[in-house]
Amino acid sequence: MTAVETGLPRVDVMRPWLGPEEIAAVAEVIESGWVAQGPRVAAFEAAFASAMDARAAVATSSCTTALHLALVVAGIGPGDDVVVPSFSFVATANAPTYVGARPVFADVDAATGNVTAETVAAALTPATRAVIAVDQGGVPVDLDPIRALCDPLGIVVVEDAACGAGSTYRGRPVGAGAEIAAWSFHPRKILTTGEGGMLTTSRPEWADRARRLREHAMSVSAADRHASLVSPPEEYGEIGFNFRMTDLQAAVGLVQLGRLPEIVARRREIAARYRDRLADVPGLRLVEDPAWGAGNVQSLWAEVRPPYPVDREGLLRSLAAAGISARRGIMAAHLQPAHAGRDHVPLPVTERLTGATLILPLFHQMTDAELDRVVEAVRAPGER
Ligand SMILES: *Cc1c(COP(=O)(O)O)cnc(C)c1O
């Protein structure tokens, strides 16, 4: 919807928060003459590992490629099953297929939208070798019980922390308790580098292999070859990929990472205001922090059920009529043609949430007037 219909400027669902520091950081990289993966990527990896309490970090071109690499280094391949939530962005379910494994869908908990030890247990098969546990919308997944279930069975738990930067689980950053985790820097997430991702792991040998695999499995990195006049001959020990991040992206990432506490504090403040002002609306529920952690509010999702006067589609329409851009809630991969026909356990909570949830506008620069407009439109859908 446009200003033409409402007479008011449109309220976006999300806006990245980028400024002069990011511009200056990119300019400095361009002036340096080295724009591909190099010293800024290395610096961003070190800073990210430190901020996320991770032993090692390997930058990638996206979270999707980080998930792909995570499954490769964990040794997952053809004949293996990987338990994933259907209730997630489709990349989570796609990742196992890239290594020839089979995604097996687990249901989620209605309060958090995340898999639990119980929903994972219900989806295990004799061939399960990995589980991808997602911090959906930035809500920390309850990882410890999932690891308590999987570790004794030799099942690797990969944390898909695409949305999770700045969220905490039992007092530590999400991802810190995982053997391996994947992160996204897409503009729809908390920190952005345009496109980009990161893999963090507690296993140095997995980090080393991922570092080589992202760069064609070269034994000497391009940056190291450049550094010496006569470089040692490189060797390609296995089939690798080009999943590299550029120094242009990493320079932006370093600035963004420095802003993370401020970004999360602001998002939590806006979410608290939404909760406060919508708490008494019958049939409307906003996602909350679970007992075991604090989310970064990457996505503030709301579920509508009777006695709320309209369904999710009706609410989206009435928000659009008020010039407000909201989004349908998290998708369900098992309902998409790309994953149709897979056997799966019943997924009643996934189906309920994907049909009845929506994501409310929330961004750093959101004004009080914009928040007021959204609150009014949600409190009185269809009335203008
Ligand atoms: C966005 C997202 C991804 C994919 O991230 P990209 O960086 O765009 O590849 C993967 N998993 C989840 C849960 C996501 O939300």
mmCIF file of C-alpha atoms and ligand atoms in Angstrom:
data_model
loop_
_atom_site.group_PDB
_atom_site.id
_atom_site.type_symbol
_atom_site.label_atom_id
_atom_site.label_comp_id
_atom_site.label_asym_id
_atom_site.label_seq_id
_atom_site.Cartn_x
_atom_site.Cartn_y
_atom_site.Cartn_z
ATOM 1 C CA MET A 1 0.000 0.000 0.000
ATOM 2 C CA THR A 2 1.163 3.482 -0.674
ATOM 3 C CA ALA A 3 0.888 6.897 0.776
ATOM 4 C CA VAL A 4 -1.671 7.619 -1.938
ATOM 5 C CA GLU A 5 -4.307 5.451 -0.277
ATOM 6 C CA THR A 6 -3.746 6.367 3.343
ATOM 7 C CA GLY A 7 -2.211 9.810 3.045
ATOM 8 C CA LEU A 8 0.494 8.531 5.378
ATOM 9 C CA PRO A 9 3.983 7.254 4.634
ATOM 10 C CA ARG A 10 4.269 3.491 4.559
ATOM 11 C CA VAL A 11 5.472 1.685 7.684
ATOM 12 C CA ASP A 12 8.030 -0.963 6.673
ATOM 13 C CA VAL A 13 8.180 -4.339 8.360
ATOM 14 C CA MET A 14 11.983 -4.158 8.680
ATOM 15 C CA ARG A 15 14.761 -1.758 7.732
ATOM 16 C CA PRO A 16 18.488 -2.390 8.060
ATOM 17 C CA TRP A 17 20.319 0.121 10.216
ATOM 18 C CA LEU A 18 23.376 1.274 8.264
ATOM 19 C CA GLY A 19 25.129 4.622 8.399
ATOM 20 C CA PRO A 20 28.220 6.727 7.701
ATOM 21 C CA GLU A 21 30.549 4.357 9.614
ATOM 22 C CA GLU A 22 29.677 1.491 7.278
ATOM 23 C CA ILE A 23 30.202 3.756 4.248
ATOM 24 C CA ALA A 24 33.610 4.843 5.571
ATOM 25 C CA ALA A 25 34.589 1.232 6.280
ATOM 26 C CA VAL A 26 33.754 0.175 2.716
ATOM 27 C CA ALA A 27 35.605 3.185 1.273
ATOM 28 C CA GLU A 28 38.700 2.223 3.259
ATOM 29 C CA VAL A 29 38.613 -1.319 1.827
ATOM 30 C CA ILE A 30 38.295 0.012 -1.721
ATOM 31 C CA GLU A 31 41.211 2.379 -1.150
ATOM 32 C CA SER A 32 43.323 -0.499 0.204
ATOM 33 C CA GLY A 33 43.249 -2.218 -3.179
ATOM 34 C CA TRP A 34 42.216 -5.601 -1.688
ATOM 35 C CA VAL A 35 38.448 -6.215 -1.864
ATOM 36 C CA ALA A 36 38.129 -10.028 -1.890
ATOM 37 C CA GLN A 37 38.439 -12.284 1.166
ATOM 38 C CA GLY A 38 41.437 -11.003 3.123
ATOM 39 C CA PRO A 39 42.433 -9.220 6.340
ATOM 40 C CA ARG A 40 38.980 -7.753 7.092
ATOM 41 C CA VAL A 41 37.362 -11.165 6.816
ATOM 42 C CA ALA A 42 39.965 -12.522 9.248
ATOM 43 C CA ALA A 43 39.334 -9.608 11.629
ATOM 44 C CA PHE A 44 35.549 -10.056 11.403
ATOM 45 C CA GLU A 45 35.897 -13.773 12.146
ATOM 46 C CA ALA A 46 38.006 -13.075 15.236
ATOM 47 C CA ALA A 47 35.620 -10.384 16.504
ATOM 48 C CA PHE A 48 32.551 -12.534 15.844
ATOM 49 C CA ALA A 49 34.041 -15.588 17.582
ATOM 50 C CA SER A 50 34.846 -13.450 20.585
ATOM 51 C CA ALA A 51 31.381 -11.824 20.698
ATOM 52 C CA MET A 52 29.587 -15.181 20.361
ATOM 53 C CA ASP A 53 31.836 -17.004 22.834
ATOM 54 C CA ALA A 54 32.844 -19.419 20.055
ATOM 55 C CA ARG A 55 36.168 -21.233 19.699
ATOM 56 C CA ALA A 56 36.430 -20.568 15.952
ATOM 57 C CA ALA A 57 34.515 -18.671 13.284
ATOM 58 C CA VAL A 58 34.640 -19.115 9.505
ATOM 59 C CA ALA A 59 32.978 -16.439 7.339
ATOM 60 C CA THR A 60 30.874 -17.560 4.383
ATOM 61 C CA SER A 61 28.793 -16.069 1.598
ATOM 62 C CA SER A 62 25.505 -16.759 3.449
ATOM 63 C CA CYS A 63 23.938 -18.785 6.233
ATOM 64 C CA THR A 64 22.736 -21.227 3.587
ATOM 65 C CA THR A 65 26.324 -21.966 2.550
ATOM 66 C CA ALA A 66 27.383 -22.104 6.225
ATOM 67 C CA LEU A 67 24.696 -24.760 6.874
ATOM 68 C CA HIS A 68 25.893 -26.678 3.802
ATOM 69 C CA LEU A 69 29.522 -26.581 5.031
ATOM 70 C CA ALA A 70 28.455 -27.531 8.562
ATOM 71 C CA LEU A 71 26.861 -30.731 7.278
ATOM 72 C CA VAL A 72 29.909 -31.520 5.102
ATOM 73 C CA VAL A 73 32.415 -31.128 7.959
ATOM 74 C CA ALA A 74 30.125 -33.093 10.300
ATOM 75 C CA GLY A 75 30.369 -35.958 7.795
ATOM 76 C CA ILE A 76 26.698 -36.040 6.783
ATOM 77 C CA GLY A 77 25.995 -37.546 3.362
ATOM 78 C CA PRO A 78 23.867 -39.879 1.271
ATOM 79 C CA GLY A 79 21.811 -42.359 3.307
ATOM 80 C CA ASP A 80 21.724 -40.066 6.347
ATOM 81 C CA ASP A 81 18.618 -38.461 7.811
ATOM 82 C CA VAL A 82 18.736 -34.933 9.233
ATOM 83 C CA VAL A 83 15.900 -33.844 11.536
ATOM 84 C CA VAL A 84 14.857 -30.244 10.838
ATOM 85 C CA PRO A 85 11.865 -28.114 11.752
ATOM 86 C CA SER A 86 9.474 -27.605 8.853
ATOM 87 C CA PHE A 87 8.600 -24.301 10.588
ATOM 88 C CA SER A 88 11.628 -22.354 9.312
ATOM 89 C CA PHE A 89 12.925 -20.486 6.295
ATOM 90 C CA VAL A 90 13.296 -23.066 3.516
ATOM 91 C CA ALA A 91 17.126 -22.977 3.635
ATOM 92 C CA THR A 92 17.037 -25.086 6.827
ATOM 93 C CA ALA A 93 15.249 -27.934 5.038
ATOM 94 C CA ASN A 94 17.258 -27.518 1.829
ATOM 95 C CA ALA A 95 20.680 -27.880 3.498
ATOM 96 C CA PRO A 96 20.530 -31.684 4.032
ATOM 97 C CA THR A 97 19.628 -32.188 0.360
ATOM 98 C CA TYR A 98 22.842 -30.399 -0.729
ATOM 99 C CA VAL A 99 24.915 -33.231 0.801
ATOM 100 C CA GLY A 100 22.608 -35.986 -0.466
ATOM 101 C CA ALA A 101 20.942 -36.516 2.916
ATOM 102 C CA ARG A 102 17.205 -36.537 3.638
ATOM 103 C CA PRO A 103 15.458 -33.841 5.692
ATOM 104 C CA VAL A 104 12.987 -35.318 8.203
ATOM 105 C CA PHE A 105 10.543 -32.798 9.621
ATOM 106 C CA ALA A 106 9.945 -32.325 13.351
ATOM 107 C CA ASP A 107 7.130 -30.281 14.878
ATOM 108 C CA VAL A 108 7.736 -27.243 17.112
ATOM 109 C CA ASP A 109 6.644 -25.939 20.479
ATOM 110 C CA ALA A 110 3.717 -23.492 20.179
ATOM 111 C CA ALA A 111 5.147 -20.938 22.624
ATOM 112 C CA THR A 112 8.562 -20.493 20.985
ATOM 113 C CA GLY A 113 8.177 -21.868 17.452
ATOM 114 C CA ASN A 114 11.278 -23.994 18.083
ATOM 115 C CA VAL A 115 11.955 -27.732 18.090
ATOM 116 C CA THR A 116 12.276 -29.371 21.508
ATOM 117 C CA ALA A 117 13.872 -32.609 22.708
ATOM 118 C CA GLU A 118 10.371 -34.157 22.555
ATOM 119 C CA THR A 119 9.570 -33.067 18.992
ATOM 120 C CA VAL A 120 13.047 -34.110 17.823
ATOM 121 C CA ALA A 121 12.707 -37.500 19.556
ATOM 122 C CA ALA A 122 9.412 -38.088 17.728
ATOM 123 C CA ALA A 123 11.124 -37.552 14.359
ATOM 124 C CA LEU A 124 14.281 -39.667 14.886
ATOM 125 C CA THR A 125 14.848 -42.568 12.504
ATOM 126 C CA PRO A 126 17.505 -45.301 12.579
ATOM 127 C CA ALA A 127 19.388 -43.251 9.942
ATOM 128 C CA THR A 128 19.351 -39.915 11.829
ATOM 129 C CA ARG A 129 22.909 -38.541 11.945
ATOM 130 C CA ALA A 130 22.210 -34.835 12.510
ATOM 131 C CA VAL A 131 19.599 -32.401 13.809
ATOM 132 C CA ILE A 132 19.317 -28.762 12.800
ATOM 133 C CA ALA A 133 17.889 -26.774 15.730
ATOM 134 C CA VAL A 134 16.788 -23.248 14.791
ATOM 135 C CA ASP A 135 16.617 -20.136 16.992
ATOM 136 C CA GLN A 136 13.469 -19.128 15.142
ATOM 137 C CA GLY A 137 12.940 -15.396 14.867
ATOM 138 C CA GLY A 138 15.780 -14.996 17.364
ATOM 139 C CA VAL A 139 13.989 -16.932 20.140
ATOM 140 C CA PRO A 140 16.678 -19.134 21.745
ATOM 141 C CA VAL A 141 16.101 -22.848 21.215
ATOM 142 C CA ASP A 142 16.344 -24.997 24.381
ATOM 143 C CA LEU A 143 19.543 -26.696 23.217
ATOM 144 C CA ASP A 144 20.717 -28.599 26.330
ATOM 145 C CA PRO A 145 17.891 -31.207 26.373
ATOM 146 C CA ILE A 146 18.312 -31.690 22.608
ATOM 147 C CA ARG A 147 22.038 -32.356 23.061
ATOM 148 C CA ALA A 148 21.297 -34.637 26.020
ATOM 149 C CA LEU A 149 19.100 -36.663 23.654
ATOM 150 C CA CYS A 150 21.416 -36.580 20.613
ATOM 151 C CA ASP A 151 24.990 -36.697 21.954
ATOM 152 C CA PRO A 152 24.746 -40.270 23.341
ATOM 153 C CA LEU A 153 23.325 -41.402 19.982
ATOM 154 C CA GLY A 154 26.227 -39.858 18.028
ATOM 155 C CA ILE A 155 23.838 -37.395 16.368
ATOM 156 C CA VAL A 156 25.413 -33.989 15.596
ATOM 157 C CA VAL A 157 23.314 -30.976 16.591
ATOM 158 C CA VAL A 158 23.793 -28.051 14.199
ATOM 159 C CA GLU A 159 22.364 -24.776 15.495
ATOM 160 C CA ASP A 160 20.791 -22.628 12.785
ATOM 161 C CA ALA A 161 21.359 -19.261 14.442
ATOM 162 C CA ALA A 162 20.594 -17.324 11.235
ATOM 163 C CA CYS A 163 18.329 -15.017 13.253
ATOM 164 C CA GLY A 164 20.108 -15.390 16.591
ATOM 165 C CA ALA A 165 22.950 -12.847 16.882
ATOM 166 C CA GLY A 166 22.513 -11.071 20.212
ATOM 167 C CA SER A 167 20.101 -13.616 21.729
ATOM 168 C CA THR A 168 21.186 -15.456 24.857
ATOM 169 C CA TYR A 169 20.660 -18.996 26.133
ATOM 170 C CA ARG A 170 21.242 -19.653 29.828
ATOM 171 C CA GLY A 171 23.341 -16.490 30.107
ATOM 172 C CA ARG A 172 25.608 -17.142 27.082
ATOM 173 C CA PRO A 173 25.224 -16.114 23.438
ATOM 174 C CA VAL A 174 23.123 -18.596 21.450
ATOM 175 C CA GLY A 175 25.356 -20.913 19.445
ATOM 176 C CA ALA A 176 27.976 -21.035 22.203
ATOM 177 C CA GLY A 177 26.621 -24.352 23.444
ATOM 178 C CA ALA A 178 26.577 -25.992 20.003
ATOM 179 C CA GLU A 179 29.316 -28.041 18.362
ATOM 180 C CA ILE A 180 28.590 -26.091 15.207
ATOM 181 C CA ALA A 181 26.330 -23.146 14.366
ATOM 182 C CA ALA A 182 25.440 -21.138 11.254
ATOM 183 C CA TRP A 183 24.619 -17.407 11.139
ATOM 184 C CA SER A 184 23.138 -15.019 8.570
ATOM 185 C CA PHE A 185 23.955 -11.405 7.713
ATOM 186 C CA HIS A 186 21.098 -10.944 5.261
ATOM 187 C CA PRO A 187 19.411 -7.517 5.721
ATOM 188 C CA ARG A 188 16.327 -9.239 7.147
ATOM 189 C CA LYS A 189 18.428 -10.458 10.084
ATOM 190 C CA ILE A 190 19.971 -8.590 13.046
ATOM 191 C CA LEU A 191 23.398 -7.677 11.631
ATOM 192 C CA THR A 192 23.866 -7.212 7.923
ATOM 193 C CA THR A 193 26.675 -7.317 5.394
ATOM 194 C CA GLY A 194 24.267 -7.226 2.412
ATOM 195 C CA GLU A 195 24.615 -10.976 2.026
ATOM 196 C CA GLY A 196 26.886 -13.060 4.207
ATOM 197 C CA GLY A 197 27.127 -15.754 6.809
ATOM 198 C CA MET A 198 29.324 -17.325 9.457
ATOM 199 C CA LEU A 199 30.010 -20.772 10.767
ATOM 200 C CA THR A 200 31.138 -21.107 14.389
ATOM 201 C CA THR A 201 32.361 -24.327 15.953
ATOM 202 C CA SER A 202 33.923 -25.724 19.105
ATOM 203 C CA ARG A 203 35.984 -28.153 17.012
ATOM 204 C CA PRO A 204 39.194 -26.650 15.549
ATOM 205 C CA GLU A 205 39.508 -29.457 12.962
ATOM 206 C CA TRP A 206 36.005 -28.686 11.643
ATOM 207 C CA ALA A 207 36.904 -24.981 11.420
ATOM 208 C CA ASP A 208 40.125 -25.757 9.503
ATOM 209 C CA ARG A 209 38.331 -27.967 7.008
ATOM 210 C CA ALA A 210 35.491 -25.465 6.538
ATOM 211 C CA ARG A 211 38.067 -22.702 5.967
ATOM 212 C CA ARG A 212 39.635 -24.702 3.134
ATOM 213 C CA LEU A 213 36.343 -25.985 1.679
ATOM 214 C CA ARG A 214 34.873 -22.488 1.354
ATOM 215 C CA GLU A 215 37.850 -21.587 -0.856
ATOM 216 C CA HIS A 216 37.913 -24.450 -3.362
ATOM 217 C CA ALA A 217 39.686 -26.675 -0.775
ATOM 218 C CA MET A 218 42.916 -24.803 -1.588
ATOM 219 C CA SER A 219 45.837 -25.627 0.717
ATOM 220 C CA VAL A 220 47.067 -21.988 0.611
ATOM 221 C CA SER A 221 44.514 -19.181 0.717
ATOM 222 C CA ALA A 222 44.452 -16.572 -2.043
ATOM 223 C CA ALA A 223 45.267 -13.889 0.544
ATOM 224 C CA ASP A 224 48.355 -15.830 1.724
ATOM 225 C CA ARG A 225 49.518 -16.401 -1.851
ATOM 226 C CA HIS A 226 49.167 -12.691 -2.520
ATOM 227 C CA ALA A 227 51.226 -11.874 0.561
ATOM 228 C CA SER A 228 54.369 -13.600 -0.752
ATOM 229 C CA LEU A 229 56.156 -12.781 -4.000
ATOM 230 C CA VAL A 230 56.917 -16.414 -4.740
ATOM 231 C CA SER A 231 54.044 -18.359 -3.275
ATOM 232 C CA PRO A 232 54.280 -22.048 -2.440
ATOM 233 C CA PRO A 233 52.398 -24.294 -4.891
ATOM 234 C CA GLU A 234 48.850 -24.868 -3.708
ATOM 235 C CA GLU A 235 47.117 -28.222 -3.627
ATOM 236 C CA TYR A 236 43.447 -29.159 -3.924
ATOM 237 C CA GLY A 237 42.926 -32.155 -1.661
ATOM 238 C CA GLU A 238 39.167 -32.548 -2.170
ATOM 239 C CA ILE A 239 36.276 -30.965 -4.037
ATOM 240 C CA GLY A 240 35.615 -27.545 -2.509
ATOM 241 C CA PHE A 241 33.284 -24.608 -3.045
ATOM 242 C CA ASN A 242 33.400 -20.871 -3.513
ATOM 243 C CA PHE A 243 31.527 -19.811 -0.370
ATOM 244 C CA ARG A 244 33.753 -16.820 0.427
ATOM 245 C CA MET A 245 32.796 -13.512 1.995
ATOM 246 C CA THR A 246 34.507 -10.365 0.659
ATOM 247 C CA ASP A 247 36.512 -7.818 2.651
ATOM 248 C CA LEU A 248 33.893 -5.234 1.587
ATOM 249 C CA GLN A 249 31.233 -7.231 3.423
ATOM 250 C CA ALA A 250 33.448 -7.989 6.423
ATOM 251 C CA ALA A 251 34.244 -4.293 6.881
ATOM 252 C CA VAL A 252 30.506 -3.597 7.150
ATOM 253 C CA GLY A 253 30.109 -6.594 9.458
ATOM 254 C CA LEU A 254 32.763 -5.293 11.851
ATOM 255 C CA VAL A 255 30.927 -1.977 12.222
ATOM 256 C CA GLN A 256 27.565 -3.754 12.606
ATOM 257 C CA LEU A 257 28.923 -6.155 15.214
ATOM 258 C CA GLY A 258 30.039 -3.170 17.297
ATOM 259 C CA ARG A 259 26.444 -1.953 17.268
ATOM 260 C CA LEU A 260 24.921 -5.297 18.261
ATOM 261 C CA PRO A 261 24.171 -4.474 21.931
ATOM 262 C CA GLU A 262 22.510 -1.216 20.910
ATOM 263 C CA ILE A 263 20.512 -2.907 18.138
ATOM 264 C CA VAL A 264 19.222 -5.623 20.471
ATOM 265 C CA ALA A 265 18.401 -3.187 23.282
ATOM 266 C CA ARG A 266 16.373 -1.036 20.888
ATOM 267 C CA ARG A 267 14.496 -4.016 19.434
ATOM 268 C CA ARG A 268 13.664 -5.305 22.921
ATOM 269 C CA GLU A 269 12.450 -1.846 23.932
ATOM 270 C CA ILE A 270 10.082 -1.622 20.945
ATOM 271 C CA ALA A 271 8.837 -5.182 21.563
ATOM 272 C CA ALA A 272 8.125 -4.339 25.214
ATOM 273 C CA ARG A 273 6.008 -1.401 24.095
ATOM 274 C CA TYR A 274 4.063 -3.562 21.663
ATOM 275 C CA ARG A 275 3.461 -6.151 24.409
ATOM 276 C CA ASP A 276 2.373 -3.527 26.861
ATOM 277 C CA ARG A 277 -0.121 -1.943 24.491
ATOM 278 C CA LEU A 278 -1.524 -5.140 22.989
ATOM 279 C CA ALA A 279 -1.626 -7.313 26.129
ATOM 280 C CA ASP A 280 -5.386 -6.896 26.613
ATOM 281 C CA VAL A 281 -6.440 -7.743 23.035
ATOM 282 C CA PRO A 282 -8.452 -10.993 23.192
ATOM 283 C CA GLY A 283 -7.217 -13.702 20.819
ATOM 284 C CA LEU A 284 -3.890 -11.989 20.094
ATOM 285 C CA ARG A 285 -0.623 -13.463 21.385
ATOM 286 C CA LEU A 286 2.862 -12.015 20.889
ATOM 287 C CA VAL A 287 5.900 -14.300 21.046
ATOM 288 C CA GLU A 288 7.730 -13.955 24.386
ATOM 289 C CA ASP A 289 11.124 -14.775 25.857
ATOM 290 C CA PRO A 290 11.283 -18.375 27.070
ATOM 291 C CA ALA A 291 12.364 -19.191 30.640
ATOM 292 C CA TRP A 292 15.885 -20.157 29.466
ATOM 293 C CA GLY A 293 16.951 -17.037 27.615
ATOM 294 C CA ALA A 294 16.409 -13.621 26.092
ATOM 295 C CA GLY A 295 15.706 -13.090 22.414
ATOM 296 C CA ASN A 296 16.950 -10.319 20.135
ATOM 297 C CA VAL A 297 13.417 -9.878 18.673
ATOM 298 C CA GLN A 298 14.625 -10.497 15.126
ATOM 299 C CA SER A 299 10.965 -11.195 14.292
ATOM 300 C CA LEU A 300 8.159 -10.086 16.581
ATOM 301 C CA TRP A 301 5.464 -12.548 15.591
ATOM 302 C CA ALA A 302 1.854 -12.515 16.699
ATOM 303 C CA GLU A 303 -0.701 -15.322 16.574
ATOM 304 C CA VAL A 304 -4.372 -14.468 16.060
ATOM 305 C CA ARG A 305 -7.168 -16.898 17.001
ATOM 306 C CA PRO A 306 -10.840 -16.389 17.905
ATOM 307 C CA PRO A 307 -12.138 -14.265 19.623
ATOM 308 C CA TYR A 308 -9.831 -11.932 17.630
ATOM 309 C CA PRO A 309 -12.291 -10.480 15.089
ATOM 310 C CA VAL A 310 -10.404 -11.395 11.877
ATOM 311 C CA ASP A 311 -8.050 -14.140 10.782
ATOM 312 C CA ARG A 312 -4.396 -13.605 9.862
ATOM 313 C CA GLU A 313 -5.166 -12.753 6.220
ATOM 314 C CA GLY A 314 -7.836 -10.282 7.347
ATOM 315 C CA LEU A 315 -5.385 -8.613 9.707
ATOM 316 C CA LEU A 316 -2.697 -8.382 6.995
ATOM 317 C CA ARG A 317 -5.256 -6.771 4.690
ATOM 318 C CA SER A 318 -6.370 -4.241 7.243
ATOM 319 C CA LEU A 319 -2.755 -3.364 8.099
ATOM 320 C CA ALA A 320 -2.034 -2.900 4.387
ATOM 321 C CA ALA A 321 -5.073 -0.613 4.099
ATOM 322 C CA ALA A 322 -3.556 1.490 6.886
ATOM 323 C CA GLY A 323 -0.252 1.730 4.972
ATOM 324 C CA ILE A 324 1.484 -0.826 7.195
ATOM 325 C CA SER A 325 3.647 -3.578 5.763
ATOM 326 C CA ALA A 326 3.501 -6.749 7.876
ATOM 327 C CA ARG A 327 4.415 -10.286 6.780
ATOM 328 C CA ARG A 328 2.923 -13.736 7.076
ATOM 329 C CA GLY A 329 4.640 -15.628 9.884
ATOM 330 C CA ILE A 330 7.273 -18.311 9.458
ATOM 331 C CA MET A 331 6.705 -20.645 6.502
ATOM 332 C CA ALA A 332 6.342 -24.430 6.721
ATOM 333 C CA ALA A 333 8.707 -26.222 4.328
ATOM 334 C CA HIS A 334 6.619 -29.419 4.189
ATOM 335 C CA LEU A 335 3.772 -27.431 2.582
ATOM 336 C CA GLN A 336 5.998 -26.190 -0.260
ATOM 337 C CA PRO A 337 6.233 -27.966 -3.638
ATOM 338 C CA ALA A 338 10.031 -28.315 -3.218
ATOM 339 C CA HIS A 339 9.495 -30.608 -0.209
ATOM 340 C CA ALA A 340 6.125 -32.115 -1.096
ATOM 341 C CA GLY A 341 5.770 -35.859 -0.846
ATOM 342 C CA ARG A 342 8.197 -36.352 2.044
ATOM 343 C CA ASP A 343 6.981 -38.666 4.802
ATOM 344 C CA HIS A 344 6.757 -36.892 8.120
ATOM 345 C CA VAL A 345 5.280 -37.181 11.573
ATOM 346 C CA PRO A 346 2.105 -35.127 12.160
ATOM 347 C CA LEU A 347 2.996 -31.415 12.387
ATOM 348 C CA PRO A 348 -0.119 -29.878 13.986
ATOM 349 C CA VAL A 349 1.612 -26.995 15.772
ATOM 350 C CA THR A 350 3.629 -26.067 12.671
ATOM 351 C CA GLU A 351 0.446 -26.008 10.573
ATOM 352 C CA ARG A 352 -1.438 -23.945 13.133
ATOM 353 C CA LEU A 353 1.351 -21.381 13.562
ATOM 354 C CA THR A 354 2.180 -21.000 9.880
ATOM 355 C CA GLY A 355 -1.491 -20.259 9.171
ATOM 356 C CA ALA A 356 -2.260 -17.952 12.061
ATOM 357 C CA THR A 357 0.867 -15.864 12.665
ATOM 358 C CA LEU A 358 2.217 -12.636 11.251
ATOM 359 C CA ILE A 359 5.350 -10.571 11.764
ATOM 360 C CA LEU A 360 4.818 -7.009 12.984
ATOM 361 C CA PRO A 361 6.904 -4.030 11.836
ATOM 362 C CA LEU A 362 9.945 -3.525 14.032
ATOM 363 C CA PHE A 363 13.166 -1.698 13.150
ATOM 364 C CA HIS A 364 15.764 0.390 14.905
ATOM 365 C CA GLN A 365 14.638 3.729 13.490
ATOM 366 C CA MET A 366 10.912 3.097 14.156
ATOM 367 C CA THR A 367 9.256 6.218 15.566
ATOM 368 C CA ASP A 368 6.632 6.431 18.315
ATOM 369 C CA ALA A 369 4.141 7.655 15.695
ATOM 370 C CA GLU A 370 4.792 4.565 13.550
ATOM 371 C CA LEU A 371 4.352 2.291 16.554
ATOM 372 C CA ASP A 372 1.100 4.079 17.431
ATOM 373 C CA ARG A 373 -0.232 3.478 13.924
ATOM 374 C CA VAL A 374 0.515 -0.244 14.050
ATOM 375 C CA VAL A 375 -0.958 -0.608 17.553
ATOM 376 C CA GLU A 376 -4.151 1.183 16.538
ATOM 377 C CA ALA A 377 -4.534 -0.908 13.394
ATOM 378 C CA VAL A 378 -4.023 -4.164 15.314
ATOM 379 C CA ARG A 379 -6.441 -3.121 18.081
ATOM 380 C CA ALA A 380 -9.210 -2.278 15.613
ATOM 381 C CA PRO A 381 -8.741 -4.344 12.460
ATOM 382 C CA GLY A 382 -10.933 -3.343 9.573
ATOM 383 C CA GLU A 383 -11.912 0.004 11.139
ATOM 384 C CA ARG A 384 -10.536 3.098 9.517
HETATM 385 C C1 LIG B 1 17.390 -16.414 6.737
HETATM 386 C C2 LIG B 1 17.560 -17.778 7.225
HETATM 387 C C3 LIG B 1 18.457 -18.670 6.611
HETATM 388 C C4 LIG B 1 19.209 -18.314 5.357
HETATM 389 O O1 LIG B 1 20.102 -17.262 5.542
HETATM 390 P P1 LIG B 1 20.890 -16.663 4.267
HETATM 391 O O2 LIG B 1 22.006 -15.900 4.872
HETATM 392 O O3 LIG B 1 19.915 -15.797 3.538
HETATM 393 O O4 LIG B 1 21.350 -17.806 3.443
HETATM 394 C C5 LIG B 1 18.614 -19.927 7.159
HETATM 395 N N1 LIG B 1 17.910 -20.319 8.247
HETATM 396 C C6 LIG B 1 17.035 -19.499 8.850
HETATM 397 C C7 LIG B 1 16.323 -19.959 10.078
HETATM 398 C C8 LIG B 1 16.819 -18.206 8.362
HETATM 399 O O5 LIG B 1 15.933 -17.402 8.964
#
